[in-house]
Amino acid sequence: MSDSTHAAHTDGEEHNPFVAHHFDNMGQQAGAAKLGMWLFLATELLMFSGLFLAYFICRMWYPDMVLGAHEYLSKTAGGINTCVLLFSSWTMAMAVRSAQIGKPGSKEDAAKIKKYLLLTLLCAGVFLVVKYFEYSAKFEHGMLPGKFYTAHLHGYEIEGLPHIFFGIYFIMTGLHGVHVLVGMAVMIWIYIRASRGEFSRDNYAGVENTGLYWHLVDLVWIFLFPLLYLVK
Amino acid sequence: MSSLAYLKGKELENPVECHHHVAPVSLYVVILLALFGLTGLTYAVSFADLGPLSLPVAMAVATLKASLVVAFFMHLKDDDRYNLFIFLGTLIFIGIFFGFTLFDMQARDALNDEQRTFVRAEDERNAGNNPAIGISNDPARLAAWEAKHGSHDEEGHAEEEHSEGEKAEGEH
């Protein structure tokens, strides 16, 4: 970029302490950070797409396997988790918004970001607790992947190849659950940084990128829920 | 020299800047309510018997929900278009991945029969050596399971019957 634009921009604006020395201004720094985040999200989408493809192939080849086995997943638990995740996406979007309009150094504005982050963390916790109860029911009934499948010994007659369906179920929801855990860890880190008063309208890329990641976790679940729990 | 960078049709004052857009709270609330409504719709639709239509309908609703999240919660509607380009580019590659793989999976059997590509596998099948694809009934594992849980016959379930059913399933 030309020197003239640089000079024009930095003129009359005090130095933002959060801008790293190799960036011209916060706009450029935040744009670069967000671009990097989107590239990471692209790789995440490609990773999950492989699992979705495995699901569709199994569905295509063994329709009765999917139809028979999906009746054993709890629609209610899946529905509650969907609503919890959607709500957590909203609280996350509100956390990002609070950071976007927060005044630098304002304790109240930082408290707002923290409040919404805590709500998001709480929702993530509820999601995992529901998931825990779902998983333990499956473990108890022997509805496990591949050679670990023992539901037929527990007296459950499921059409087709249920051990393959439960393989797909556990890998898809398991990888998604790992993403929820990672998201919680990142949110705790962002919460600590918000407590230090780092985030405001001058510097909110960290909150925004955490939000982008969290929305992706929601996005994956939006497709997982109807495919695994609902579809006939 | 004036800048030649544009965002949503408007010339940017500073081309290296990331666009700063703050959406009103009311918009976020409307989007959340729409997402809840659509979730209720998929849930209700799953109880109606739509037959072969159920998958396309569920996917259409999920895609609509995902678009709302991406456009508003992830700000792609008002964001730098380059991020949208990355996102849509990813979707195109996922489409290629899905399209070619599913096409291959569907056409493979007919092609194998026509061109006799996997002759050895076919010979094995004709000799009755089917690959084991049913539920694992490995005797050692069954014995271990019984040692832990007691005999499974107590649960009123005939094992032999089931394994035969599985075999029949694997042979079709």
XYZ file of C-alpha atoms in Angstrom:
404
model
C 0.000 0.000 0.000
C 1.098 3.568 -0.606
C 2.575 5.850 2.031
C -0.067 8.500 1.432
C -2.948 6.307 2.624
C -0.926 5.334 5.666
C -0.207 8.920 6.624
C -3.779 9.985 5.946
C -5.082 7.329 8.244
C -2.775 7.650 11.232
C -3.096 11.433 11.248
C -5.270 12.718 14.044
C -5.763 9.324 15.644
C -4.013 8.353 18.851
C -2.025 5.134 18.799
C -4.014 1.994 19.587
C -1.878 -0.052 22.016
C -3.338 -3.334 20.727
C -2.025 -2.896 17.176
C 1.046 -5.046 16.563
C 3.979 -3.201 15.007
C 3.703 -5.059 11.673
C 0.158 -3.759 11.034
C -0.764 -0.264 9.906
C -3.907 -0.016 11.998
C -6.469 -2.068 13.916
C -8.725 -2.420 10.886
C -5.971 -4.158 8.972
C -4.977 -6.303 11.952
C -8.569 -7.394 12.673
C -9.208 -8.060 8.976
C -6.129 -10.289 8.793
C -7.133 -12.147 11.960
C -10.636 -12.727 10.641
C -9.347 -13.893 7.258
C -7.161 -16.439 9.061
C -10.139 -17.575 11.133
C -12.274 -18.070 8.031
C -9.537 -20.140 6.410
C -9.420 -22.305 9.545
C -13.209 -22.643 9.485
C -12.938 -23.754 5.842
C -10.686 -26.651 6.922
C -13.144 -27.478 9.708
C -16.035 -27.622 7.249
C -14.024 -29.899 4.964
C -13.205 -32.209 7.881
C -16.856 -32.505 8.938
C -17.962 -32.893 5.313
C -16.091 -36.227 5.153
C -18.204 -37.539 8.042
C -21.409 -36.216 6.511
C -20.479 -37.967 3.288
C -19.964 -41.237 5.194
C -23.465 -40.771 6.606
C -24.994 -40.162 3.169
C -23.244 -43.185 1.639
C -24.508 -45.446 4.432
C -27.966 -43.983 4.004
C -27.815 -44.611 0.274
C -26.595 -48.187 0.582
C -28.426 -49.279 3.727
C -31.554 -47.137 4.150
C -33.155 -49.523 6.674
C -30.003 -49.376 8.804
C -30.452 -45.617 9.279
C -34.222 -45.809 9.619
C -34.143 -48.672 12.121
C -31.341 -47.346 14.297
C -32.271 -43.656 14.421
C -35.489 -44.538 16.289
C -33.268 -45.307 19.288
C -31.905 -41.767 19.485
C -33.823 -39.428 21.753
C -35.533 -36.739 19.670
C -36.285 -34.767 22.814
C -32.666 -34.717 23.995
C -31.522 -33.744 20.504
C -34.183 -31.026 20.295
C -33.249 -29.564 23.691
C -29.600 -29.520 22.663
C -30.465 -27.791 19.386
C -32.309 -25.012 21.231
C -29.497 -24.705 23.789
C -26.891 -24.354 21.033
C -28.991 -21.844 19.063
C -29.458 -19.768 22.211
C -25.723 -19.966 22.932
C -25.070 -18.683 19.409
C -27.236 -15.687 20.220
C -25.428 -14.981 23.519
C -22.110 -15.289 21.669
C -23.272 -12.837 18.994
C -24.297 -10.493 21.819
C -20.860 -10.872 23.447
C -19.231 -9.861 20.151
C -21.640 -6.948 19.813
C -20.885 -5.795 23.377
C -17.189 -5.823 22.509
C -17.796 -3.914 19.257
C -19.488 -1.019 21.068
C -17.526 -1.229 24.363
C -15.678 1.914 25.441
C -11.966 1.322 26.113
C -11.273 1.024 29.849
C -14.968 0.895 30.778
C -15.623 -1.607 33.580
C -19.366 -1.846 32.802
C -18.768 -2.627 29.125
C -16.239 -5.332 30.026
C -18.780 -6.767 32.489
C -21.324 -6.989 29.671
C -18.931 -8.990 27.482
C -18.201 -11.262 30.451
C -21.902 -11.751 31.213
C -22.649 -12.949 27.668
C -19.530 -15.150 27.602
C -20.624 -16.774 30.877
C -24.110 -17.420 29.462
C -22.536 -19.032 26.390
C -20.306 -21.188 28.598
C -23.332 -22.206 30.642
C -25.197 -23.293 27.487
C -22.157 -25.283 26.335
C -22.143 -26.986 29.738
C -25.849 -27.842 29.508
C -25.257 -29.247 26.010
C -22.507 -31.545 27.289
C -24.562 -32.701 30.290
C -27.475 -33.683 27.992
C -24.953 -35.405 25.706
C -23.536 -37.276 28.718
C -26.965 -38.709 29.573
C -27.576 -39.664 25.933
C -24.196 -41.378 25.657
C -24.546 -43.280 28.934
C -27.949 -44.631 27.811
C -26.344 -45.844 24.577
C -23.420 -47.414 26.468
C -25.812 -49.171 28.834
C -27.816 -50.702 25.972
C -24.694 -51.790 24.092
C -25.483 -49.490 21.150
C -21.831 -49.007 20.333
C -19.766 -48.824 17.135
C -18.478 -51.789 15.168
C -17.334 -54.822 17.120
C -18.287 -53.225 20.447
C -21.965 -53.397 19.459
C -23.853 -55.645 21.905
C -27.423 -54.280 21.758
C -28.633 -57.594 20.243
C -27.490 -59.303 23.443
C -29.534 -56.806 25.450
C -32.623 -57.800 23.493
C -32.786 -54.958 20.963
C -33.598 -56.063 17.437
C -32.505 -53.335 15.052
C -32.852 -53.741 11.282
C -29.822 -53.839 9.018
C -26.361 -52.921 10.242
C -26.907 -50.856 13.401
C -23.270 -51.224 14.511
C -22.274 -49.126 11.487
C -24.944 -46.520 12.200
C -23.741 -46.168 15.788
C -20.169 -45.876 14.520
C -21.230 -42.907 12.429
C -23.349 -41.516 15.262
C -20.529 -41.636 17.821
C -17.841 -40.272 15.527
C -19.993 -37.386 14.278
C -21.435 -36.322 17.628
C -18.145 -37.138 19.365
C -16.076 -34.907 17.104
C -18.731 -32.221 17.492
C -18.577 -32.667 21.289
C -14.797 -32.237 21.211
C -15.374 -28.964 19.349
C -17.773 -27.847 22.097
C -15.085 -28.623 24.703
C -12.426 -26.700 22.757
C -14.884 -23.821 22.352
C -15.415 -23.745 26.131
C -11.649 -23.651 26.736
C -11.243 -20.755 24.275
C -14.165 -18.898 25.894
C -12.568 -19.224 29.333
C -9.369 -17.752 27.893
C -11.325 -14.885 26.268
C -13.202 -14.366 29.554
C -9.921 -13.941 31.424
C -8.701 -11.472 28.801
C -12.005 -9.574 29.032
C -11.513 -9.385 32.821
C -8.189 -7.689 32.180
C -10.085 -5.081 30.175
C -8.433 -5.990 26.867
C -11.587 -5.889 24.737
C -13.406 -2.806 23.501
C -14.320 -1.214 20.192
C -10.571 -0.645 19.733
C -9.791 -4.345 19.985
C -12.400 -7.047 19.612
C -10.944 -9.453 17.030
C -10.343 -12.071 19.743
C -14.000 -12.093 20.805
C -15.198 -11.997 17.215
C -13.044 -14.952 16.113
C -14.155 -16.989 19.136
C -17.696 -16.157 18.054
C -17.029 -17.326 14.492
C -15.709 -20.646 15.812
C -18.664 -21.064 18.151
C -21.160 -20.343 15.368
C -19.475 -23.014 13.248
C -20.016 -25.541 16.053
C -23.686 -24.493 15.991
C -23.750 -24.763 12.199
C -22.523 -28.375 12.256
C -25.180 -29.280 14.829
C -27.921 -27.642 12.707
C -27.225 -30.365 10.103
C -26.377 -33.186 12.531
C -29.660 -32.911 14.421
C -32.138 -33.538 11.561
C -29.880 -36.092 9.848
C -29.194 -38.289 12.868
C -32.242 -37.749 15.070
C -35.175 -36.765 12.887
C -35.019 -37.815 9.263
C -37.042 -40.817 8.131
C -3.408 8.051 -5.940
C -6.950 7.128 -4.978
C -7.710 3.664 -3.658
C -9.406 1.182 -5.935
C -10.899 -1.122 -3.300
C -14.644 -1.534 -3.017
C -16.892 -3.045 -0.381
C -20.504 -3.695 -1.334
C -20.283 -1.295 -4.255
C -18.856 1.611 -2.233
C -15.314 2.826 -2.527
C -13.351 2.263 0.669
C -11.650 5.194 2.345
C -8.870 2.942 3.427
C -8.521 -0.326 1.521
C -6.650 -2.157 4.275
C -9.409 -1.590 6.825
C -11.741 -4.287 8.002
C -15.366 -3.227 7.818
C -16.816 -2.390 11.224
C -20.510 -3.178 11.321
C -22.640 -3.293 14.458
C -26.059 -4.888 14.040
C -28.930 -3.804 16.333
C -29.937 -6.134 19.205
C -33.467 -6.387 17.770
C -32.068 -8.003 14.610
C -30.230 -10.654 16.651
C -33.394 -11.377 18.639
C -35.464 -11.747 15.436
C -32.857 -14.143 14.000
C -32.860 -16.208 17.209
C -36.668 -16.459 17.167
C -36.607 -17.443 13.479
C -34.049 -20.174 14.292
C -36.236 -21.508 17.120
C -39.274 -21.440 14.811
C -37.464 -23.358 12.078
C -36.224 -25.923 14.630
C -39.831 -26.457 15.709
C -40.793 -26.861 12.060
C -38.175 -29.603 11.393
C -39.212 -31.314 14.611
C -42.909 -31.248 13.629
C -42.186 -32.310 10.040
C -40.215 -35.355 11.284
C -43.450 -36.801 12.708
C -45.386 -36.301 9.472
C -44.854 -39.087 6.981
C -43.403 -37.317 3.953
C -41.823 -40.437 2.454
C -38.941 -39.683 0.087
C -39.533 -35.942 0.526
C -38.519 -35.944 4.191
C -34.775 -35.716 3.530
C -34.951 -32.791 1.041
C -37.385 -30.896 3.301
C -35.211 -31.393 6.406
C -32.104 -30.349 4.452
C -33.836 -27.266 3.032
C -34.869 -26.100 6.517
C -31.373 -26.829 7.901
C -29.797 -24.883 5.024
C -32.097 -21.935 5.721
C -31.139 -22.016 9.412
C -27.450 -22.267 8.542
C -27.768 -19.304 6.138
C -29.301 -17.162 8.897
C -26.448 -18.049 11.274
C -23.779 -17.396 8.647
C -25.303 -14.162 7.324
C -26.172 -12.481 10.632
C -24.406 -14.134 13.594
C -21.199 -14.624 11.590
C -21.648 -11.195 9.947
C -20.986 -12.432 6.401
C -23.851 -10.259 5.114
C -22.013 -7.055 5.994
C -18.486 -8.363 6.150
C -15.573 -8.064 3.768
C -16.656 -10.048 0.711
C -13.385 -11.942 0.703
C -14.544 -13.944 3.748
C -17.768 -14.807 1.929
C -15.653 -15.908 -1.034
C -13.701 -18.301 1.214
C -16.902 -19.696 2.712
C -18.661 -20.210 -0.626
C -15.460 -21.602 -2.132
C -15.386 -24.209 0.637
C -18.995 -25.131 -0.116
C -18.145 -25.567 -3.809
C -15.323 -27.974 -2.926
C -17.592 -29.883 -0.548
C -20.087 -30.102 -3.418
C -17.436 -31.561 -5.729
C -16.383 -34.014 -2.986
C -19.983 -35.134 -2.385
C -21.029 -35.160 -6.022
C -18.170 -37.229 -7.389
C -18.046 -39.653 -4.451
C -21.793 -40.343 -4.390
C -21.841 -40.681 -8.168
C -19.011 -43.206 -7.990
C -20.686 -45.129 -5.157
C -23.931 -45.382 -7.094
C -22.392 -46.325 -10.420
C -19.701 -48.658 -9.103
C -21.691 -51.919 -8.976
C -23.014 -51.534 -12.515
C -19.541 -50.653 -13.812
C -17.924 -53.584 -12.009
C -20.452 -55.964 -13.541
C -20.034 -54.480 -16.975
C -16.254 -54.212 -17.050
C -15.450 -57.026 -14.592
C -13.081 -54.725 -12.723
C -12.952 -56.631 -9.455
C -12.984 -60.175 -10.802
C -11.243 -61.629 -7.749
C -13.838 -60.197 -5.356
C -16.578 -61.629 -7.532
C -14.925 -65.056 -7.615
C -14.683 -64.967 -3.819
C -18.353 -64.128 -3.574
C -19.306 -66.935 -5.952
C -17.229 -69.358 -3.863
C -19.342 -68.363 -0.875
C -16.597 -66.388 0.900
C -18.594 -63.302 1.740
C -16.828 -60.617 3.700
C -18.062 -60.495 7.290
C -20.032 -57.270 7.544
C -22.678 -58.145 10.130
C -22.637 -57.539 13.870
C -19.564 -59.084 15.458
C -20.372 -62.519 16.880
C -16.781 -63.467 17.614
C -17.050 -66.384 20.138
C -14.218 -65.069 22.338
C -15.886 -61.676 22.670
C -19.297 -63.228 23.332
C -17.781 -65.390 26.093
C -16.173 -62.300 27.643
C -19.476 -60.425 27.478
C -21.323 -63.315 29.112
C -18.724 -63.574 31.861
C -19.386 -59.905 32.653
C -23.154 -59.676 32.196
C -24.333 -63.263 32.673
C -25.830 -65.352 29.893
C -27.730 -63.241 27.383
C -30.385 -65.976 27.042
C -31.799 -64.763 30.357
C -33.002 -61.690 28.545
C -35.288 -63.867 26.470
C -33.417 -63.473 23.236
C -32.363 -66.284 20.918
C -28.854 -65.558 19.689
C -28.835 -68.163 16.877
C -31.895 -66.675 15.248
C -30.358 -63.252 15.251
C -27.014 -64.251 13.769
C -28.800 -66.055 10.956
C -30.790 -62.939 10.255
C -27.558 -60.954 10.137
C -26.009 -63.422 7.712
C -28.961 -63.134 5.404
C -28.593 -59.374 5.622
C -24.931 -59.588 4.641
C -25.523 -61.774 1.624
C -27.988 -59.669 -0.305
